[in-house]
Amino acid sequence: MEKTWNNKAWFMVLPVLVLVAFSAVIPLMTVVNYSVQDTFGNNEFFWAGTDWFMDVLESDRFWDALTRNLIFSAIILAIEIPLGIVIALNMPKKGIGVPICLVLMALPLLIPWNVVGTIWQVFGRVDIGLLGRTLAALGINYNYVQNPLDAWVTLIVMDVWHWTSLVVLLCYAGLVSIPDAYYQAAKIDGASRWSVFRYIQLPKMKRVLLIAFLLRFMDSFMIYTEPFVVTGGGPGNSTTFLSIDLVKMAIGQFDLGPAAALSIIYFLIILLLSWIFYTVMTTSDAQG
Amino acid sequence: MDFSWMAWTLPTALFFLAIALMLVGMGVWEYVSPGGNPRVGVLRFETTRGDRLFVSLLGSAFIHLAWLGLVGANLWWALALSVIYAIAVFRYV
Amino acid sequence: MARINLEHIRHAYGAKPKSEADYALKEVHHEWNDGGAYALLGPSGCGKTTLLNIISGLINPSEGRILFDGTDVTHLTTQHRNIAQVFQFPVIYDTMTVYDNLAFPLRNRHVPEAEVDRRVKEIIEMTGLGGWAKKTARGLTADQKQKISLGRGLVRSDVSAILFDEPLTVIDPEMKWVLRSQIKRLHKQFGFTMVYVTHDQTEALTFADKVVVMYDGQIVQIGTPAELFERPRHTFVGYFIGSPGMNVLPAEIAGNTAAVGDQSIALNFQPKVNAGAKTELGIRPEFISLGRDGMPVAITKVEDIGRHKIVRARFADRPISIIVDEDGEIPAEPRVTFDPKAINIYADSWRVGEEA
Amino acid sequence: MLEMKNITKVVGGETHIHPTDLVLERGSLNVLLGPTLSGKTSLMRLMAGLDKPASGSLHFDGADVTGLPVQRRSVAMVYQQFINYPAMTVYDNIASPMRIKGADNATIDREVRKAAELLKLTPYLDRTPLNLSGGQQQRTALARAIVKNADLVLLDEPLANLDYKLREELREELPKIFAASGAIFVYATTEPSEALLLGGNTASLSEGRITQFGRTIDVYRRPVDIITARTFADPPLNTIELVKAGSDFTLEGKPVLSVPAHLAAVSDGPCMVAFQPHHISFDRPEASGNPLTVKTAISEIAGSESFIHVGFADARWVMLARGIHDIEPDATLDVFVDTRHLMAFGPDGRAIGGTA
């Protein structure tokens, strides 16, 4: 059997390998090295073994941040997935409404993360923001700088505004791939609106919904920029997610050892999620 | 070149050396019997031996973390458990 | 089961049709018998699918009325017309089991579960899907899926008509035979009114009692398979039905002879032809015999297609096709004779009868 | 000359193509005939170099091209779906492969017009594919494959999505186009009648194996095994398990059919006897003896001929009879089998005895 399809292909891959080595492998090695040592600067290192990992795993701070992350992702998914489906179902299937809707839907996705954060940070401010002022004028006591609940609501509304479009676009792609004959057959079979959704639209959207679910879960689990810009992790620690905690630890307190241990744990969790995502995607591909 | 900023220690160097050796080993294995021996195991999707190595390593990492968090610092037992887990993965996944 | 009346139906897809050409379906006015098997046959774009969709209620005709058993259903929705339809690509609910697929139309109509079970079991028996009842429909082959589509129509005992939209397109040739004769047997057994749309003449002719040949938005002929074959009303019908189609040769008609080029052919009737009309003689390849007597032809090609041979030849400097038996001989100096009973005469493409 | 040596294809541990040897000559037309999923497309993809074989090698004019990527091979392919560049005119579509090669404008113009003339596309050169009928779109795709002047042209069920009559016309034109080019043509189809009309050579496929390869008419007349015979029969082949005893084929000890001369050498014992639907008729053929009494199931009329489904003992047969026979179900009839064309297969499915 012919061993290699085309040997030259390997040379093409070489630059990528070098790039990955510098951008990923070497920093990762360094982080691992840091995670098992203690340092007080001056390039002096002391062997600490697995102490930092134990510290992180036994600290409430880590578990609290992880819990916040999970709750945030759960809320995001619980809102964005059903909302995305509902919007996609109600989008026009033909005519000039289609491109208009698609462009409107795509707009939030085109705005950079930190800009989204800044927009909402200003939007929600009680002194000059449109939203903050309006709510205050309606007599609602809203202040995301002081009230943890308001901070959460702001972050969730912002994420929903920013990312529901992605779910909508994915679902829409699934819906338009359903041949007309299915709807006609369902009419003839006397199916109700719910039955059409349950037995025709949902099965056809299953694959894209899975993509949407996993994408949104991973993205929201790794969220950093928006809470950093809007709340900076506060008030208190109420919006301190793992990513924000990590930065506080490493930059704010210069605890490089624990920060390294935390980033490895965080990295492993995300690696696991990515692997699940990749596996689910490729196997559902194979099943058609 | 100066790698002192990377703060190498003997254990971490050995750790990465072990990983590198595994990858080289996989490469040799692939050369001797190409194709990666794909099959469908208990997870009900197709895996090659590369996938199985990845699942073993990732799983082992979580086994070690769980041991640290729940039991204590003596990781030799966690390592033994990981080896058993890896063998199981290579057999059944 | 129902009698279907199409009353002066016309349809245009555009909003304001100006001329005859804007109509995808030109005027159709017919009565289709209760329990009849009809095939709508024609090339793509001839309006057959439009007509089918008007019957099923997916399209509202621009003009005219449609009656089921004398009741006007023109403005009723598909659900309320009580029809069943089998589509070109099998439509199945692939998360449901085969059993649930078949039960779906009945459950939607709140039929008691005991009755559902009885009907579904009957259909499973009939379609030979017994082993699959409890499995999801996803893993089935195209013909099994199409049987489910068909079964969903048959399961309702009260349907007015079953409509088929090119249902065998995605089926392998051997399974086509099996499925088609199964549909035909079911028709004989239950007597549903069936309307079958296809571009495949074999399917249309073998399925239907009456074939409706459509061309360019109009019905050019409705007839039994034998009528369409022996007496095509229009040269299009002659061309479209039969493989190869009818030979159509320009001819000068004088009394009861037709002159094709320098050959003169005796007719057993005297066609009634208006002066100035374009006259043609039509004869099917099956009714030309190749031998040592008759008019000379020059053979250009012989295609052996197994059960018979198709001889392509030039006759009076016109291409013609002749069908010769599997074991038939092709003489060195070939000559042809036309079966006088099988000759049709056309004036401006429409068949003409005897002089009154 | 294209040679496949011991080629196999395995996907995820599942064998899609069993070891295959095949030699295709330059200037030949080769039909791959088999039902859906029999491996026609897999085989074509291997020939094109789109897929890498799991084992074996592919040689073109003696040179090993197994590892050569498809871009560097001289291959053109036409698919079941009409694939054209939607934004380009027909002219530019046809010209595109030559532009990629960097031919000069005069050559391009000459070749494009030649191909367009051959495929009757000249009036449509300025239109875009979306404004064409399916047949014209597929002709454009064919023209593009022709101007590419490839050594190997692969056609994967190119007519499957076309109307019956259009298919008939293109089928007639295709062999002429093939004859004009010196390339190797490979044509996949599920339909036996298409293989017969195209002529050339046929490889019959079943479950990833080539069961027989040879001149089309030879494979049809002299199948080496029952699988090939079934693949190559439309309507389906009639078969019955009989026991040869001296000069008769018997069923439960009673003689059913007399043994024709070409099967006289078959040793006594059980075998599968098969014959085509047009070799059973109401008329007594010259060579055969006693009538068989069959029970009718259903009759289908297809213009000049009728398909009559009959049962004899446990066997279900189709009879293709000349003329119109509308026979009621459950009637008993006497029919004759023309034993001159009888085929016999041993218990392993291999053909036994000589052939007529």
Short mmCIF file of C-alpha atoms in Angstrom, two decimals, chain D residues 29-327:
data_model
loop_
_atom_site.label_atom_id
_atom_site.label_comp_id
_atom_site.label_asym_id
_atom_site.label_seq_id
_atom_site.Cartn_x
_atom_site.Cartn_y
_atom_site.Cartn_z
CA LEU D 29 -18.09 3.06 -23.63
CA ASN D 30 -18.48 1.18 -20.39
CA VAL D 31 -21.72 0.97 -18.45
CA LEU D 32 -21.72 0.25 -14.74
CA LEU D 33 -25.09 -1.35 -14.10
CA GLY D 34 -26.45 -2.08 -10.67
CA PRO D 35 -29.05 -1.03 -8.12
CA THR D 36 -28.58 1.87 -5.67
CA LEU D 37 -25.66 1.28 -3.28
CA SER D 38 -24.17 -1.48 -5.41
CA GLY D 39 -20.89 0.46 -5.59
CA LYS D 40 -21.21 2.31 -8.90
CA THR D 41 -20.34 5.71 -7.48
CA SER D 42 -17.60 4.28 -5.23
CA LEU D 43 -15.97 2.66 -8.23
CA MET D 44 -16.14 5.89 -10.22
CA ARG D 45 -14.63 7.90 -7.41
CA LEU D 46 -11.75 5.43 -7.29
CA MET D 47 -11.26 5.73 -11.05
CA ALA D 48 -11.27 9.52 -10.84
CA GLY D 49 -8.82 9.58 -7.94
CA LEU D 50 -11.31 11.32 -5.63
CA ASP D 51 -10.88 8.43 -3.22
CA LYS D 52 -7.80 6.48 -2.37
CA PRO D 53 -8.15 2.69 -2.63
CA ALA D 54 -7.52 0.69 0.54
CA SER D 55 -5.39 -1.64 -1.54
CA GLY D 56 -4.54 -2.33 -5.16
CA SER D 57 -3.37 0.00 -7.89
CA LEU D 58 -4.68 2.03 -10.78
CA HIS D 59 -2.79 2.32 -14.06
CA PHE D 60 -3.37 4.64 -16.96
CA ASP D 61 -1.72 3.71 -20.26
CA GLY D 62 0.67 1.56 -18.25
CA ALA D 63 1.68 4.26 -15.74
CA ASP D 64 0.80 3.84 -12.08
CA VAL D 65 -1.50 6.73 -11.14
CA THR D 66 -2.74 5.31 -7.81
CA GLY D 67 -1.36 8.18 -5.71
CA LEU D 68 -1.93 10.94 -8.23
CA PRO D 69 -4.38 13.58 -6.99
CA VAL D 70 -7.45 14.19 -9.11
CA GLN D 71 -6.30 17.66 -10.21
CA ARG D 72 -3.36 16.14 -12.03
CA ARG D 73 -5.37 13.49 -13.82
CA SER D 74 -7.18 13.96 -17.07
CA VAL D 75 -10.69 13.29 -15.80
CA ALA D 76 -14.11 14.84 -16.41
CA MET D 77 -17.21 13.97 -14.44
CA VAL D 78 -20.93 14.58 -14.92
CA TYR D 79 -23.28 14.04 -12.03
CA GLN D 80 -26.93 13.19 -11.54
CA GLN D 81 -27.58 16.76 -10.38
CA PHE D 82 -27.09 19.37 -13.06
CA ILE D 83 -23.93 21.14 -11.94
CA ASN D 84 -23.11 24.36 -13.79
CA TYR D 85 -21.83 27.79 -12.78
CA PRO D 86 -25.13 29.64 -12.23
CA ALA D 87 -23.76 33.13 -12.90
CA MET D 88 -22.07 32.28 -16.21
CA THR D 89 -23.67 31.96 -19.61
CA VAL D 90 -23.84 28.58 -21.27
CA TYR D 91 -20.94 29.66 -23.48
CA ASP D 92 -18.74 30.54 -20.52
CA ASN D 93 -19.77 27.40 -18.70
CA ILE D 94 -18.65 25.26 -21.61
CA ALA D 95 -15.50 27.33 -22.05
CA SER D 96 -14.50 27.20 -18.38
CA PRO D 97 -12.34 24.01 -18.43
CA MET D 98 -10.40 25.35 -21.43
CA ARG D 99 -9.89 28.76 -19.82
CA ILE D 100 -8.45 27.02 -16.77
CA LYS D 101 -6.02 25.20 -19.06
CA GLY D 102 -5.11 28.54 -20.65
CA ALA D 103 -6.18 27.89 -24.22
CA ASP D 104 -6.26 30.83 -26.62
CA ASN D 105 -9.58 32.50 -27.43
CA ALA D 106 -9.79 31.28 -31.01
CA THR D 107 -9.38 27.64 -29.94
CA ILE D 108 -11.86 28.08 -27.13
CA ASP D 109 -14.43 29.59 -29.47
CA ARG D 110 -14.00 26.82 -32.02
CA GLU D 111 -14.26 24.00 -29.46
CA VAL D 112 -17.19 25.55 -27.58
CA ARG D 113 -19.20 25.99 -30.77
CA LYS D 114 -18.37 22.46 -31.88
CA ALA D 115 -19.54 20.99 -28.57
CA ALA D 116 -22.63 23.21 -28.53
CA GLU D 117 -23.55 22.08 -32.04
CA LEU D 118 -23.10 18.41 -31.07
CA LEU D 119 -25.36 18.81 -28.05
CA LYS D 120 -27.87 21.14 -29.74
CA LEU D 121 -27.09 24.04 -27.44
CA THR D 122 -26.19 26.63 -30.08
CA PRO D 123 -29.39 28.72 -29.62
CA TYR D 124 -28.86 28.94 -25.86
CA LEU D 125 -25.19 29.97 -25.64
CA ASP D 126 -26.04 33.43 -24.28
CA ARG D 127 -28.42 32.26 -21.58
CA THR D 128 -27.57 31.39 -18.00
CA PRO D 129 -28.24 27.83 -16.84
CA LEU D 130 -31.13 28.89 -14.59
CA ASN D 131 -33.12 29.86 -17.67
CA LEU D 132 -32.76 26.44 -19.24
CA SER D 133 -34.75 23.24 -18.94
CA GLY D 134 -33.27 20.29 -17.06
CA GLY D 135 -32.29 18.60 -20.29
CA GLN D 136 -30.48 21.69 -21.55
CA GLN D 137 -28.73 22.14 -18.22
CA GLN D 138 -27.48 18.57 -18.30
CA ARG D 139 -26.41 19.02 -21.92
CA THR D 140 -24.35 22.03 -20.82
CA ALA D 141 -22.67 19.90 -18.15
CA LEU D 142 -22.00 17.23 -20.77
CA ALA D 143 -20.57 19.78 -23.20
CA ARG D 144 -18.23 21.03 -20.49
CA ALA D 145 -17.01 17.50 -19.90
CA ILE D 146 -16.46 17.04 -23.64
CA VAL D 147 -14.42 20.21 -24.29
CA LYS D 148 -12.18 19.31 -21.39
CA ASN D 149 -10.91 16.63 -23.75
CA ALA D 150 -10.18 14.36 -20.80
CA ASP D 151 -8.86 10.83 -21.19
CA LEU D 152 -11.48 9.54 -18.82
CA VAL D 153 -15.08 10.79 -18.74
CA LEU D 154 -17.23 9.60 -15.86
CA LEU D 155 -21.01 9.96 -16.06
CA ASP D 156 -22.83 9.16 -12.85
CA GLU D 157 -26.49 8.53 -13.70
CA PRO D 158 -26.49 11.70 -15.82
CA LEU D 159 -30.05 11.22 -17.08
CA ALA D 160 -31.71 10.11 -13.85
CA ASN D 161 -33.25 13.52 -13.13
CA LEU D 162 -34.56 14.07 -16.63
CA ASP D 163 -37.96 13.47 -18.15
CA TYR D 164 -38.53 10.17 -19.83
CA LYS D 165 -38.62 11.55 -23.37
CA LEU D 166 -35.61 13.82 -22.87
CA ARG D 167 -33.75 10.83 -21.54
CA GLU D 168 -34.66 8.89 -24.64
CA GLU D 169 -33.33 11.67 -26.89
CA LEU D 170 -30.07 12.16 -25.01
CA ARG D 171 -29.52 8.42 -24.84
CA GLU D 172 -29.66 8.37 -28.60
CA GLU D 173 -27.21 11.26 -28.93
CA LEU D 174 -24.70 10.05 -26.35
CA PRO D 175 -23.20 7.12 -28.30
CA LYS D 176 -22.52 9.49 -31.22
CA ILE D 177 -20.67 11.85 -28.90
CA PHE D 178 -18.73 8.95 -27.44
CA ALA D 179 -17.76 7.73 -30.88
CA ALA D 180 -16.41 11.16 -31.84
CA SER D 181 -14.02 11.27 -28.87
CA GLY D 182 -11.15 8.88 -28.15
CA ALA D 183 -11.69 8.96 -24.39
CA ILE D 184 -12.72 6.18 -22.07
CA PHE D 185 -16.34 6.69 -21.07
CA VAL D 186 -17.79 5.22 -17.93
CA TYR D 187 -21.54 5.51 -17.46
CA ALA D 188 -23.36 4.48 -14.28
CA THR D 189 -27.04 3.59 -14.35
CA THR D 190 -29.62 1.57 -12.47
CA GLU D 191 -31.67 0.86 -15.57
CA PRO D 192 -31.07 -2.22 -17.72
CA SER D 193 -32.85 -0.63 -20.68
CA GLU D 194 -30.42 2.30 -20.57
CA ALA D 195 -27.42 -0.06 -20.71
CA LEU D 196 -28.95 -1.87 -23.68
CA LEU D 197 -29.69 1.33 -25.56
CA LEU D 198 -26.18 2.67 -25.01
CA GLY D 199 -24.52 -0.57 -26.07
CA GLY D 200 -20.75 -0.80 -25.54
CA ASN D 201 -19.56 -2.84 -22.59
CA THR D 202 -21.35 -3.45 -19.35
CA ALA D 203 -20.04 -4.29 -15.91
CA SER D 204 -22.86 -5.49 -13.71
CA LEU D 205 -22.42 -4.67 -10.06
CA SER D 206 -23.87 -6.14 -6.93
CA GLU D 207 -22.93 -5.28 -3.35
CA GLY D 208 -19.52 -3.87 -4.23
CA ARG D 209 -18.53 -6.62 -6.63
CA ILE D 210 -18.39 -6.72 -10.42
CA THR D 211 -20.27 -9.90 -11.23
CA GLN D 212 -19.61 -9.79 -14.96
CA PHE D 213 -17.94 -7.55 -17.51
CA GLY D 214 -18.27 -7.86 -21.28
CA ARG D 215 -20.12 -6.59 -24.32
CA THR D 216 -23.49 -5.31 -23.18
CA ILE D 217 -25.57 -7.61 -25.32
CA ASP D 218 -23.44 -10.62 -24.32
CA VAL D 219 -23.86 -9.90 -20.63
CA TYR D 220 -27.62 -9.58 -21.21
CA ARG D 221 -27.89 -12.78 -23.25
CA ARG D 222 -25.36 -14.88 -21.37
CA PRO D 223 -25.20 -13.83 -17.72
CA VAL D 224 -22.65 -15.85 -15.76
CA ASP D 225 -24.78 -15.99 -12.65
CA ILE D 226 -28.29 -15.40 -11.35
CA ILE D 227 -27.35 -12.06 -9.73
CA THR D 228 -26.21 -10.63 -13.06
CA ALA D 229 -29.29 -12.01 -14.77
CA ARG D 230 -31.53 -10.33 -12.20
CA THR D 231 -29.61 -7.05 -12.39
CA PHE D 232 -30.03 -7.08 -16.12
CA ALA D 233 -33.76 -7.72 -16.37
CA ASP D 234 -36.50 -5.10 -16.67
CA PRO D 235 -39.27 -6.22 -16.14
CA PRO D 236 -37.91 -8.57 -13.46
CA LEU D 237 -36.54 -11.98 -14.45
CA ASN D 238 -38.86 -14.97 -14.07
CA THR D 239 -37.36 -17.84 -12.10
CA ILE D 240 -38.45 -21.20 -10.78
CA GLU D 241 -36.70 -24.01 -8.90
CA LEU D 242 -36.97 -27.20 -10.96
CA VAL D 243 -35.30 -30.60 -11.10
CA LYS D 244 -33.70 -31.72 -14.33
CA ALA D 245 -34.57 -35.34 -15.06
CA GLY D 246 -33.50 -36.50 -18.51
CA SER D 247 -35.23 -34.48 -21.18
CA ASP D 248 -37.53 -32.61 -18.79
CA PHE D 249 -37.37 -30.03 -16.04
CA THR D 250 -39.76 -31.34 -13.42
CA LEU D 251 -41.60 -29.99 -10.41
CA GLU D 252 -42.61 -32.53 -7.77
CA GLY D 253 -41.93 -35.29 -10.29
CA LYS D 254 -44.15 -33.86 -13.02
CA PRO D 255 -42.57 -32.53 -16.19
CA VAL D 256 -42.93 -28.76 -16.56
CA LEU D 257 -40.60 -27.68 -19.34
CA SER D 258 -38.72 -29.70 -21.92
CA VAL D 259 -34.94 -29.33 -21.85
CA PRO D 260 -33.75 -27.35 -24.88
CA ALA D 261 -30.69 -28.46 -26.85
CA HIS D 262 -28.35 -25.88 -25.32
CA LEU D 263 -29.09 -27.16 -21.81
CA ALA D 264 -28.94 -30.88 -22.71
CA ALA D 265 -25.48 -31.25 -21.15
CA VAL D 266 -26.68 -30.09 -17.71
CA SER D 267 -26.43 -32.97 -15.25
CA ASP D 268 -29.67 -34.19 -13.66
CA GLY D 269 -30.68 -32.62 -10.35
CA PRO D 270 -32.16 -29.44 -8.91
CA CYS D 271 -31.44 -26.13 -10.58
CA MET D 272 -32.85 -22.64 -10.97
CA VAL D 273 -34.48 -22.10 -14.34
CA ALA D 274 -34.93 -18.53 -15.55
CA PHE D 275 -36.37 -16.77 -18.58
CA GLN D 276 -37.17 -13.22 -19.63
CA PRO D 277 -40.76 -11.90 -19.45
CA HIS D 278 -41.01 -11.70 -23.24
CA HIS D 279 -40.19 -15.40 -23.59
CA ILE D 280 -43.49 -16.45 -22.11
CA SER D 281 -46.56 -16.01 -24.28
CA PHE D 282 -50.02 -17.15 -25.25
CA ASP D 283 -48.77 -18.42 -28.61
CA ARG D 284 -46.99 -21.69 -28.94
CA PRO D 285 -43.41 -20.94 -29.97
CA GLU D 286 -41.91 -23.21 -32.64
CA ALA D 287 -39.63 -25.16 -30.34
CA SER D 288 -41.56 -25.74 -27.16
CA GLY D 289 -44.00 -28.35 -26.09
CA ASN D 290 -46.61 -28.45 -23.40
CA PRO D 291 -48.52 -25.46 -22.06
CA LEU D 292 -48.31 -24.33 -18.43
CA THR D 293 -51.47 -23.48 -16.56
CA VAL D 294 -51.00 -20.24 -14.61
CA LYS D 295 -53.21 -18.10 -12.42
CA THR D 296 -53.36 -14.39 -13.18
CA ALA D 297 -52.85 -11.75 -10.51
CA ILE D 298 -53.07 -8.46 -12.34
CA SER D 299 -52.55 -7.14 -15.84
CA GLU D 300 -50.98 -3.83 -16.79
CA ILE D 301 -51.46 -2.43 -20.27
CA ALA D 302 -48.65 -0.37 -21.75
CA GLY D 303 -49.91 0.68 -25.16
CA SER D 304 -48.76 -1.97 -27.61
CA GLU D 305 -48.04 -4.59 -24.99
CA SER D 306 -49.34 -5.88 -21.69
CA PHE D 307 -47.57 -6.98 -18.55
CA ILE D 308 -49.47 -9.84 -17.01
CA HIS D 309 -48.47 -10.89 -13.53
CA VAL D 310 -49.08 -14.60 -13.12
CA GLY D 311 -48.46 -17.28 -10.55
CA PHE D 312 -47.24 -20.78 -11.33
CA ALA D 313 -46.88 -23.11 -8.33
CA ASP D 314 -44.99 -20.92 -5.82
CA ALA D 315 -43.35 -18.75 -8.46
CA ARG D 316 -44.47 -15.21 -9.35
CA TRP D 317 -43.84 -14.32 -12.95
CA VAL D 318 -44.32 -11.35 -15.26
CA MET D 319 -45.42 -12.03 -18.78
CA LEU D 320 -44.79 -9.45 -21.49
CA ALA D 321 -47.38 -10.06 -24.17
CA ARG D 322 -47.85 -8.29 -27.48
CA GLY D 323 -51.15 -6.49 -27.81
CA ILE D 324 -53.73 -5.55 -25.23
CA HIS D 325 -54.80 -8.18 -22.78
CA ASP D 326 -57.02 -7.00 -19.98
CA ILE D 327 -57.35 -10.14 -17.95
#
